Amino acid sequence: MTKFACMIEEENQDRVTLFNTASSLPGRQGISFIGPFGSRVSFASQQARAFNTVWAWSEERAHKPNARVAVIGGGIAGLTTSAALVAKRHTVTLFEANTELVKCQKNARHRYVHPTVNFWPSLTLKPTTSQPYLDWYEATSDVAAKSIEREWRRFFLPRMQQLRLNRTVTDIKRTAAGTMKVVFTEPGHTSPKSELYDHVFVATGFGAEIKVWDTDRSYWDPDDLDGLVESGHRSFTIAGTGDGGLIDTLRILQEEFEGGHICFRLIKDMEASGLRPAVTAIEVEAKKKGSTAEAAKYYARAYSDLVERSLSNDARALLRSRVTGMTVTLVGTLPFPYAVNSAPVHKIMIAAALADGAVRYTQGKVTRDPITDEPMIKTAKSLVPVAAGNKVVMRIGPGGGLNWLLKKGEIASLKTAQLYLGDILRPAKLPDDFFESCNGVPLRDPLSQEFIEFRKDLAEDYLWAKFRATCDASGLNNKKGFRVYYAPDSVDHRQLPTDLFGIACFIVPEPVAEWV
Ligand SMILES: Cc1cc2nc3c(=O)[nH]c(=O)nc-3n(C[C@H](O)[C@H](O)[C@H](O)COP(=O)(O)OP(=O)(O)OC[C@H]3O[C@@H](n4cnc5c(N)ncnc54)[C@H](O)[C@@H]3O)c2cc1C
């Protein structure tokens, strides 16, 4: 074996241990957990985790196929895990509590999802994923989730043992014989049913968001925020300084928020101004602080300096908030509204809004008055009612995604292990052909004509939706890839991507005049 091959083997061995450690719990043999913990959990990071975990689990069992496997949860992670398992020729049953797969995200037209925006500057901004299966492109959540489900239903569902919708798994027990007993509700039956499996993958996510009022809506539920702003509502109180709270604050404040496109424009401008290393350094330094409060203080200084001294005039103008008559109060438990796990680009935009005086930050909690039911802001020194007429938006995060199965201490251990793994999308170091072709989905190979043709429809959908451009799979001058065509005035061709799904894009030099 060459020295290089030895190094890869050693590194992969470390990764097997790493991924298996982060997906398992002592005393819970036979179960792998696909998240949900870690910094900046996203569609793409959960998918990366699903592929990594299936690979590491397969390595450990010496790649024996035909295991009877249950996947619990039909969100993005569950679909990706089951696709990966089916491709490795296991017998897979998927359980989903809802009557629909990926239900919340499929109905969220008001949310934009992007493969890498939350991970910039650690990762380069890329509009598409490059995964073995179930690729998607930056789009509103409904478009991305539906496209993932479409590919899953077409190519992977036919190879599955069962899809069990409307079944809530209530327990998983290990039998004396070492098999896993999955206990679940059966519609129309009062007593639960159970089935035996060799292994179980739990992909049940974070759980529902914490509700303070019955009327609180999930981050993914369609809301009336844009409509309220348009109709002239001017007073808002947002609770929570995770990405959910920051995004909704920015939606209100930034006239050009455009579902989050402003973030990409800002990142591109910061890249052009050479600010990527500075933002990287700030994020690295913040993580060294002894506490989340210390980190928040550090961010406050560092990002307000960056906004005031380093952003280009164009970027600063872009971030000029819509201040006229607007009162936006952001409430969170940290001394400043900057959590280590929030996306750097959102923190920078909030720093600009604070500098403009467009948002007021209060360290505290939004609570419910037990007698009047009215919203109150509780700080270390006071308890005051939220001003009358304020629209209150609660973005205080989810809880309880694993309470149905694990004890508190176990959840804490899993969280620690998964934070150690980290959620940064790890570059694929798996053997190139590990996730082979499956039921019409070719092996991922950006230089194979078969794979390029397979991904062409998704590439065309993206190019048309974003740029009013299109493509074919003919490459250029014997180079494999997409050839991209654009109409005059439809797009600034310099904005067209240089690759999609890891496949090279060759942009024809002249717009296609007759095609409009
Ligand atoms: C407030 C908030 C905002 C977010 N914003 C973004 C964002 O903008 N972009 C982004 O990429 N990510 C975002 N995320 C992260 C998001 O959770 C993930 O991207 C994605 O939804 C994770 O998919 P998942 O499959 O792991 O979990 P989920 O999407 O939560 O899916 C879990 C599935 O399991 C099912 N289930 C649960 N318990 C059981 C059970 N006992 N039996 C059977 N089925 C069960 C559920 O019904 C659900 O369908 C956000 C998360 C939160 C909480």
Coordinates of C-alpha atoms and ligand atoms in Angstrom, one line a residue:
M1 CA 0.0 0.0 0.0
T2 CA 1.4 3.5 -0.9
K3 CA 2.0 6.0 1.8
F4 CA -0.9 8.1 0.4
A5 CA -3.3 5.2 0.5
C6 CA -2.3 4.5 4.1
M7 CA -3.0 8.1 5.0
I8 CA -6.4 8.0 3.4
E9 CA -7.2 4.8 5.2
E10 CA -6.1 6.2 8.5
E11 CA -8.1 9.4 8.0
N12 CA -11.1 7.4 6.9
Q13 CA -10.8 5.2 10.0
D14 CA -10.8 8.4 12.1
R15 CA -13.9 9.6 10.3
V16 CA -15.7 6.3 10.9
T17 CA -15.0 6.6 14.6
L18 CA -16.0 10.3 14.5
F19 CA -19.3 9.8 12.7
N20 CA -20.2 6.7 14.7
T21 CA -19.4 8.5 17.9
A22 CA -21.5 11.5 17.0
S23 CA -24.5 9.3 15.9
S24 CA -24.6 6.8 18.8
L25 CA -25.2 6.7 22.5
P26 CA -23.8 4.3 25.1
G27 CA -26.6 2.0 26.2
R28 CA -28.5 2.5 22.9
Q29 CA -26.9 0.0 20.7
G30 CA -28.7 -0.6 17.4
I31 CA -29.7 3.1 17.0
S32 CA -28.0 5.8 14.9
F33 CA -29.1 9.4 15.4
I34 CA -29.0 11.8 12.4
G35 CA -28.5 15.0 14.3
P36 CA -30.3 17.0 15.3
F37 CA -27.7 19.0 17.3
G38 CA -24.8 21.1 16.2
S39 CA -24.0 24.6 15.1
R40 CA -26.0 25.9 12.1
V41 CA -28.1 22.8 11.4
S42 CA -29.5 23.1 7.8
F43 CA -31.0 21.0 5.0
A44 CA -27.5 20.5 3.5
S45 CA -25.7 19.8 6.8
Q46 CA -28.4 17.2 7.8
Q47 CA -28.0 15.6 4.3
A48 CA -24.2 15.5 4.7
R49 CA -24.7 13.9 8.1
A50 CA -27.1 11.3 6.7
F51 CA -24.6 10.2 4.0
N52 CA -21.6 10.2 6.4
T53 CA -23.5 8.2 9.0
V54 CA -24.7 5.6 6.6
W55 CA -21.2 5.3 5.3
A56 CA -19.6 5.0 8.7
W57 CA -22.3 2.4 9.8
S58 CA -21.7 0.4 6.7
E59 CA -17.9 0.4 7.3
E60 CA -18.4 -0.9 10.7
R61 CA -20.6 -3.8 9.5
A62 CA -18.1 -4.6 6.7
H63 CA -20.6 -3.5 4.1
K64 CA -22.9 -6.5 4.5
P65 CA -26.1 -5.6 2.5
N66 CA -29.7 -6.7 3.3
A67 CA -30.0 -5.4 6.8
R68 CA -33.6 -4.8 7.9
V69 CA -33.5 -1.1 8.7
A70 CA -36.1 1.4 10.1
V71 CA -35.7 5.1 9.5
I72 CA -37.8 7.3 11.9
G73 CA -38.7 10.7 10.5
G74 CA -39.7 11.8 7.0
G75 CA -38.0 15.2 6.9
I76 CA -34.9 16.0 4.8
A77 CA -32.6 13.9 7.0
G78 CA -35.0 10.8 6.9
L79 CA -35.4 11.0 3.2
T80 CA -31.7 11.3 2.6
T81 CA -30.8 8.5 5.1
S82 CA -33.4 6.1 3.5
A83 CA -32.1 6.9 0.0
A84 CA -28.5 6.2 1.0
L85 CA -29.6 2.9 2.7
V86 CA -31.7 1.8 -0.3
A87 CA -28.7 2.5 -2.5
K88 CA -26.6 0.2 -0.3
R89 CA -29.2 -2.5 -0.8
H90 CA -30.7 -2.7 2.6
T91 CA -34.4 -3.4 3.3
V92 CA -35.8 -0.1 4.5
T93 CA -39.0 1.1 6.1
L94 CA -39.6 4.7 6.8
F95 CA -41.9 5.9 9.6
E96 CA -43.4 9.5 9.5
A97 CA -45.8 10.9 12.1
N98 CA -47.4 13.2 9.7
T99 CA -49.6 12.2 6.7
E100 CA -47.1 14.0 4.4
L101 CA -43.3 13.9 4.0
V102 CA -41.3 17.1 4.7
K103 CA -44.6 18.7 5.6
C104 CA -43.4 22.0 7.2
Q105 CA -40.7 22.9 4.7
K106 CA -42.9 22.0 1.7
N107 CA -45.4 24.7 2.7
A108 CA -42.9 27.4 3.5
R109 CA -43.0 29.7 0.5
H110 CA -41.9 32.6 2.7
R111 CA -38.6 31.0 3.6
Y112 CA -35.5 30.8 1.5
V113 CA -33.1 27.9 1.8
H114 CA -29.5 27.9 0.5
P115 CA -26.9 25.1 0.6
T116 CA -24.1 27.2 2.1
V117 CA -25.1 30.8 3.0
N118 CA -25.2 30.1 6.8
F119 CA -21.7 28.6 6.6
W120 CA -20.0 31.5 4.8
P121 CA -17.1 32.3 5.2
S122 CA -16.1 28.7 6.3
L123 CA -17.6 27.5 3.0
T124 CA -17.8 29.3 -0.4
L125 CA -21.2 30.5 -1.4
K126 CA -22.5 27.8 -3.8
P127 CA -26.1 27.9 -5.1
T128 CA -26.4 24.1 -5.5
T129 CA -25.4 20.9 -3.5
S130 CA -23.0 18.3 -4.8
Q131 CA -24.2 15.1 -3.1
P132 CA -24.5 11.5 -4.2
Y133 CA -28.3 11.8 -4.5
L134 CA -31.2 14.3 -3.8
D135 CA -29.4 17.5 -4.9
W136 CA -31.2 20.8 -4.8
Y137 CA -30.6 24.4 -5.5
E138 CA -31.1 27.6 -3.5
A139 CA -34.8 28.5 -3.6
T140 CA -37.8 29.1 -1.5
S141 CA -38.2 26.2 1.0
D142 CA -41.2 24.8 -0.8
V143 CA -39.4 24.5 -4.1
A144 CA -36.3 22.8 -2.5
A145 CA -38.2 20.4 -0.3
K146 CA -40.6 19.4 -3.2
S147 CA -37.7 18.7 -5.5
I148 CA -35.9 16.5 -2.9
E149 CA -39.1 14.6 -2.3
R150 CA -39.8 14.2 -6.1
E151 CA -36.4 12.6 -6.7
W152 CA -36.8 10.4 -3.6
R153 CA -40.3 9.2 -4.6
R154 CA -39.3 8.5 -8.2
F155 CA -36.0 6.6 -7.7
F156 CA -35.8 5.4 -4.1
L157 CA -39.3 4.8 -2.9
P158 CA -39.8 1.9 -5.4
R159 CA -36.9 0.1 -3.8
M160 CA -38.1 0.6 -0.2
Q161 CA -39.9 -2.1 1.8
Q162 CA -42.5 0.3 3.2
L163 CA -43.4 4.0 3.6
R164 CA -45.5 4.3 6.7
L165 CA -47.1 7.7 6.9
N166 CA -49.2 8.8 9.9
R167 CA -47.3 6.5 12.3
T168 CA -45.7 8.0 15.3
V169 CA -42.9 5.9 16.8
T170 CA -43.3 5.9 20.5
D171 CA -40.4 3.6 21.6
I172 CA -37.4 1.6 20.4
K173 CA -36.3 -1.3 22.5
R174 CA -33.4 -3.8 22.1
T175 CA -34.6 -7.4 22.4
A176 CA -32.6 -10.1 24.2
A177 CA -31.7 -11.5 20.7
G178 CA -30.2 -8.1 19.8
T179 CA -32.9 -7.0 17.3
M180 CA -34.6 -3.6 17.6
K181 CA -38.3 -3.5 18.4
V182 CA -39.9 -0.4 16.9
V183 CA -43.2 0.5 18.7
F184 CA -45.6 2.8 16.8
T185 CA -49.1 4.0 16.6
E186 CA -51.4 2.6 14.0
P187 CA -54.3 4.7 12.8
G188 CA -57.6 3.2 13.8
H189 CA -56.0 1.1 16.5
T190 CA -55.9 2.0 20.2
S191 CA -53.0 -0.3 21.1
P192 CA -49.6 0.3 19.5
K193 CA -48.0 -2.0 17.0
S194 CA -44.4 -3.2 16.9
E195 CA -42.0 -4.6 14.3
L196 CA -38.4 -6.0 14.5
Y197 CA -35.4 -4.5 12.7
D198 CA -31.7 -5.0 12.7
H199 CA -30.9 -1.3 13.0
V200 CA -32.8 2.0 13.5
F201 CA -31.8 5.4 12.2
V202 CA -33.6 8.2 14.2
A203 CA -34.1 11.4 12.1
T204 CA -36.8 13.1 14.1
G205 CA -35.3 16.6 14.0
F206 CA -35.5 19.2 16.7
G207 CA -39.2 18.8 17.5
A208 CA -41.8 21.5 17.5
E209 CA -40.9 25.1 18.4
I210 CA -41.7 26.2 21.9
K211 CA -45.1 28.0 22.0
V212 CA -45.8 30.7 24.6
W213 CA -49.2 31.5 23.1
D214 CA -51.4 29.1 21.2
T215 CA -51.4 31.5 18.3
D216 CA -47.5 31.4 17.9
R217 CA -46.5 30.1 14.5
S218 CA -43.6 27.9 13.6
Y219 CA -40.8 29.4 11.6
W220 CA -42.0 27.3 8.7
D221 CA -45.7 28.2 8.9
P222 CA -46.8 30.8 6.4
D223 CA -47.0 34.1 8.4
D224 CA -48.3 37.6 7.9
L225 CA -45.1 39.5 8.5
D226 CA -44.5 40.8 4.9
G227 CA -48.2 41.7 4.6
L228 CA -48.1 43.6 7.8
V229 CA -45.1 45.6 6.8
E230 CA -46.6 46.4 3.4
S231 CA -49.9 47.5 5.0
G232 CA -48.0 50.0 7.1
H233 CA -47.7 48.2 10.5
R234 CA -44.7 49.8 12.2
S235 CA -44.2 48.2 15.7
F236 CA -42.6 44.8 16.2
T237 CA -41.1 42.9 19.0
I238 CA -39.0 39.8 18.0
A239 CA -38.0 37.3 20.7
G240 CA -34.9 35.2 20.1
T241 CA -31.5 35.9 18.6
G242 CA -30.9 32.6 16.8
D243 CA -31.0 32.7 13.0
G244 CA -34.9 32.6 13.1
G245 CA -35.1 35.8 15.1
L246 CA -32.4 37.6 13.2
I247 CA -34.0 36.7 9.8
D248 CA -37.4 37.9 10.8
T249 CA -35.9 41.2 12.2
L250 CA -34.1 41.7 8.9
R251 CA -37.2 40.8 6.9
I252 CA -38.9 43.7 8.6
L253 CA -36.0 46.2 8.4
Q254 CA -34.6 45.6 5.0
E255 CA -36.7 46.9 2.1
E256 CA -34.6 44.7 -0.3
F257 CA -34.5 41.6 1.9
E258 CA -36.1 39.6 -1.0
G259 CA -36.4 36.4 0.8
G260 CA -32.7 36.5 1.8
H261 CA -31.2 37.5 -1.6
I262 CA -29.7 40.5 0.1
C263 CA -27.4 38.2 2.1
F264 CA -25.9 36.8 -1.2
R265 CA -25.4 40.4 -2.5
L266 CA -23.7 41.4 0.8
I267 CA -21.4 38.3 0.8
K268 CA -20.4 38.9 -2.8
D269 CA -19.6 42.5 -2.0
M270 CA -17.6 41.5 1.0
E271 CA -15.7 38.9 -1.0
A272 CA -14.9 41.5 -3.6
S273 CA -13.6 43.9 -0.8
G274 CA -11.4 41.1 0.5
L275 CA -13.3 40.8 3.8
R276 CA -13.6 37.0 3.9
P277 CA -10.4 36.5 6.0
A278 CA -11.5 39.3 8.5
V279 CA -14.9 37.6 9.0
T280 CA -13.2 34.2 9.4
A281 CA -10.9 35.6 12.0
I282 CA -13.8 37.1 14.0
E283 CA -15.7 33.8 14.0
V284 CA -12.6 31.9 15.1
E285 CA -11.8 34.4 17.9
A286 CA -15.4 34.4 19.2
K287 CA -15.3 30.6 19.5
K288 CA -12.3 30.9 21.8
K289 CA -14.2 33.0 24.4
G290 CA -15.0 31.4 27.7
S291 CA -18.8 31.8 27.5
T292 CA -21.6 32.7 25.1
A293 CA -21.9 36.1 26.8
E294 CA -18.2 36.8 26.3
A295 CA -18.5 35.8 22.7
A296 CA -21.6 38.1 22.2
K297 CA -19.6 41.0 23.6
Y298 CA -16.7 40.3 21.4
Y299 CA -19.0 40.1 18.3
A300 CA -20.6 43.4 19.2
R301 CA -17.3 45.2 19.1
A302 CA -15.8 43.3 16.1
Y303 CA -18.9 43.5 13.8
S304 CA -19.7 47.1 14.6
D305 CA -16.1 47.9 13.7
L306 CA -16.4 45.9 10.5
V307 CA -19.6 47.6 9.5
E308 CA -18.3 51.1 10.3
R309 CA -14.8 50.8 8.9
S310 CA -14.5 48.0 6.4
L311 CA -17.7 47.5 4.4
S312 CA -17.7 49.1 1.0
N313 CA -20.0 52.1 0.4
D314 CA -22.2 49.9 -1.8
A315 CA -22.6 47.3 0.9
R316 CA -23.3 50.0 3.5
A317 CA -25.9 51.6 1.2
L318 CA -27.5 48.1 0.6
L319 CA -27.9 47.6 4.3
R320 CA -29.4 51.0 4.9
S321 CA -32.5 50.0 6.9
R322 CA -36.0 51.1 6.3
V323 CA -36.1 53.2 9.5
T324 CA -39.0 55.6 8.8
G325 CA -41.3 55.4 11.7
M326 CA -40.4 51.8 12.4
T327 CA -40.0 50.4 16.0
V328 CA -38.3 47.0 16.1
T329 CA -37.3 45.6 19.4
L330 CA -35.2 42.5 19.4
V331 CA -35.2 40.6 22.7
G332 CA -32.7 37.9 23.7
T333 CA -30.9 36.4 26.7
L334 CA -27.4 37.3 25.6
P335 CA -25.9 40.8 26.4
F336 CA -25.8 41.5 22.6
P337 CA -27.8 39.8 19.8
Y338 CA -25.0 37.7 18.6
A339 CA -25.0 33.9 19.2
V340 CA -22.0 31.8 18.2
N341 CA -24.2 29.6 16.1
S342 CA -26.0 32.3 14.1
A343 CA -24.8 32.8 10.5
P344 CA -22.1 35.5 10.3
V345 CA -23.9 37.3 7.5
H346 CA -27.0 37.7 9.6
K347 CA -24.9 39.1 12.5
I348 CA -23.2 41.6 10.2
M349 CA -26.6 42.8 9.0
I350 CA -27.9 43.1 12.5
A351 CA -24.7 45.1 13.4
A352 CA -25.6 47.5 10.6
A353 CA -29.2 47.8 11.7
L354 CA -28.0 48.6 15.3
A355 CA -25.6 51.2 14.0
D356 CA -28.4 52.8 12.1
G357 CA -30.6 52.9 15.1
A358 CA -33.2 50.8 13.2
V359 CA -33.5 48.1 15.9
R360 CA -33.3 48.3 19.6
Y361 CA -31.9 45.4 21.5
T362 CA -33.1 44.4 25.0
Q363 CA -31.4 41.7 27.0
G364 CA -34.2 39.7 28.6
K365 CA -37.1 37.4 27.8
V366 CA -40.6 37.9 26.3
T367 CA -43.0 36.2 28.7
R368 CA -46.7 35.9 29.2
D369 CA -48.5 37.7 32.0
P370 CA -50.2 34.9 33.9
I371 CA -53.3 37.1 34.6
T372 CA -53.8 39.2 31.5
D373 CA -52.1 36.8 29.0
E374 CA -50.4 39.9 27.6
P375 CA -46.8 39.8 26.4
M376 CA -44.2 41.2 28.9
I377 CA -40.5 41.9 28.6
K378 CA -38.6 40.6 31.6
T379 CA -35.1 41.9 32.2
A380 CA -32.7 41.6 35.2
K381 CA -34.2 44.8 36.6
S382 CA -37.8 45.1 35.3
L383 CA -40.9 43.5 34.0
V384 CA -42.7 45.7 31.6
P385 CA -45.6 45.1 29.1
V386 CA -44.7 45.1 25.4
A387 CA -46.0 48.4 24.1
A388 CA -49.6 48.2 22.8
G389 CA -50.0 47.5 19.1
N390 CA -46.7 45.7 18.8
K391 CA -46.7 42.6 16.7
V392 CA -44.9 40.0 18.8
V393 CA -42.9 37.3 16.9
M394 CA -41.6 34.4 19.0
R395 CA -38.5 32.8 17.6
I396 CA -37.2 31.1 20.7
G397 CA -36.3 27.8 19.1
P398 CA -37.5 24.2 19.3
G399 CA -37.3 21.6 22.0
G400 CA -38.1 18.0 22.7
G401 CA -37.3 16.4 19.4
L402 CA -36.0 13.3 21.2
N403 CA -37.9 13.4 24.4
W404 CA -40.1 10.5 23.2
L405 CA -37.1 8.2 23.4
L406 CA -34.2 9.6 25.4
K407 CA -33.7 10.7 29.0
K408 CA -32.4 14.2 29.7
G409 CA -28.9 13.1 30.4
E410 CA -28.8 11.1 27.1
I411 CA -29.9 14.1 25.1
A412 CA -27.1 16.2 26.7
S413 CA -24.5 13.5 25.8
L414 CA -25.7 13.3 22.2
K415 CA -25.6 17.1 22.0
T416 CA -22.0 17.2 23.2
A417 CA -20.9 14.4 20.8
Q418 CA -22.6 16.1 17.9
L419 CA -21.2 19.6 18.7
Y420 CA -17.8 17.9 18.7
L421 CA -18.5 16.5 15.2
G422 CA -19.5 19.9 14.1
D423 CA -22.0 20.7 11.3
I424 CA -19.6 22.2 8.8
L425 CA -20.3 20.3 5.6
R426 CA -17.3 18.1 5.4
P427 CA -15.8 17.6 2.0
A428 CA -16.7 14.2 0.7
K429 CA -13.8 11.9 1.6
L430 CA -15.8 8.8 1.1
P431 CA -14.7 6.5 -1.7
D432 CA -16.0 8.0 -4.9
D433 CA -18.0 5.0 -5.8
F434 CA -19.4 4.2 -2.3
F435 CA -22.9 5.6 -3.1
E436 CA -23.2 3.8 -6.5
S437 CA -25.8 4.2 -9.2
C438 CA -29.3 3.3 -7.9
N439 CA -32.4 2.5 -9.9
G440 CA -31.7 5.1 -12.6
V441 CA -29.7 7.6 -10.6
P442 CA -26.2 7.4 -12.0
L443 CA -23.1 7.4 -9.9
R444 CA -22.1 11.0 -9.1
D445 CA -19.3 11.9 -11.5
P446 CA -19.3 15.4 -12.9
L447 CA -17.3 14.3 -15.9
S448 CA -19.7 11.5 -16.9
Q449 CA -22.2 12.3 -19.7
E450 CA -24.8 10.1 -18.0
F451 CA -24.6 12.1 -14.7
I452 CA -24.6 15.5 -16.5
E453 CA -27.7 14.5 -18.4
F454 CA -29.3 13.2 -15.2
R455 CA -28.8 16.6 -13.5
K456 CA -29.7 18.7 -16.6
D457 CA -33.4 19.2 -15.7
L458 CA -32.6 20.5 -12.2
A459 CA -29.9 22.8 -13.7
E460 CA -32.4 24.2 -16.2
D461 CA -35.0 24.8 -13.5
Y462 CA -32.5 26.8 -11.5
L463 CA -31.1 28.8 -14.4
W464 CA -34.6 29.6 -15.6
A465 CA -35.9 30.5 -12.1
K466 CA -33.0 32.7 -11.2
F467 CA -31.6 34.1 -14.5
R468 CA -34.2 33.4 -17.2
A469 CA -31.3 31.4 -18.8
T470 CA -31.2 27.8 -19.9
C471 CA -28.7 25.0 -20.7
D472 CA -28.0 21.8 -22.4
A473 CA -25.6 18.9 -21.6
S474 CA -23.3 19.4 -24.5
G475 CA -20.3 21.0 -22.8
L476 CA -17.8 22.9 -24.8
N477 CA -14.8 22.0 -27.0
N478 CA -14.8 18.4 -25.8
K479 CA -15.1 19.5 -22.2
K480 CA -17.9 17.9 -20.3
G481 CA -20.5 20.1 -18.6
F482 CA -23.6 22.3 -19.2
R483 CA -23.6 24.8 -22.0
V484 CA -25.5 27.8 -20.6
Y485 CA -27.6 30.1 -22.9
Y486 CA -29.0 33.5 -21.9
A487 CA -31.3 36.0 -23.7
P488 CA -30.3 39.6 -24.2
D489 CA -31.4 41.8 -21.2
S490 CA -32.5 38.7 -19.2
V491 CA -29.3 38.6 -17.1
D492 CA -26.0 40.1 -16.4
H493 CA -24.1 37.1 -17.7
R494 CA -21.2 37.7 -15.2
Q495 CA -23.6 36.5 -12.5
L496 CA -24.2 33.1 -14.1
P497 CA -22.7 30.2 -12.1
T498 CA -19.4 28.6 -13.1
D499 CA -20.7 25.2 -11.9
L500 CA -23.9 23.6 -10.9
F501 CA -24.1 20.4 -8.7
G502 CA -20.3 20.2 -9.2
I503 CA -20.7 20.1 -13.0
A504 CA -18.9 22.8 -15.0
C505 CA -21.0 25.5 -16.8
F506 CA -19.8 26.9 -20.1
I507 CA -21.5 30.2 -20.8
V508 CA -22.0 30.9 -24.5
P509 CA -20.3 34.2 -25.2
E510 CA -23.2 35.9 -26.9
P511 CA -26.8 36.1 -25.7
V512 CA -29.3 34.2 -27.9
A513 CA -31.1 37.1 -29.6
E514 CA -34.1 35.3 -31.1
W515 CA -34.9 33.6 -27.8
V516 CA -36.9 35.7 -25.4
Ligands
LIG1 C1 -36.7 27.8 13.8 C2 -35.9 27.0 12.8 C3 -35.4 27.6 11.7 C4 -34.7 26.9 10.7 N1 -34.3 27.5 9.6 C5 -33.6 26.8 8.7 C6 -33.2 27.4 7.4 O1 -33.6 28.6 7.1 N2 -32.5 26.7 6.5 C7 -32.2 25.4 6.8 O2 -31.5 24.7 5.9 N3 -32.5 24.8 8.0 C8 -33.2 25.5 8.9 N4 -33.5 24.9 10.1 C9 -33.0 23.6 10.4 C10 -34.0 22.6 10.0 O3 -34.6 22.0 11.1 C11 -33.4 21.6 9.1 O4 -32.8 22.2 8.0 C12 -34.2 20.5 8.5 O5 -35.6 20.7 8.7 C13 -33.8 19.3 9.3 O6 -34.4 18.2 8.8 P1 -34.6 16.9 9.7 O7 -35.1 15.9 8.8 O8 -33.4 16.6 10.5 O9 -35.7 17.3 10.8 P2 -37.3 17.8 10.6 O10 -37.4 18.6 9.4 O11 -37.7 18.3 11.9 O12 -38.0 16.4 10.3 C14 -38.3 15.4 11.3 C15 -39.4 14.6 10.9 O13 -39.6 13.5 11.8 C16 -41.0 13.4 12.1 N5 -41.1 12.8 13.4 C17 -40.8 13.4 14.6 N6 -41.0 12.6 15.6 C18 -41.4 11.4 15.1 C19 -41.8 10.1 15.6 N7 -41.7 9.9 17.0 N8 -42.3 9.2 14.8 C20 -42.3 9.4 13.5 N9 -42.0 10.6 12.9 C21 -41.5 11.6 13.7 C22 -41.5 14.8 12.0 O14 -42.9 14.8 11.7 C23 -40.7 15.3 10.8 O15 -41.4 15.1 9.6 C24 -34.3 25.6 11.0 C25 -34.7 25.0 12.2 C26 -35.5 25.7 13.1 C27 -36.0 25.0 14.3

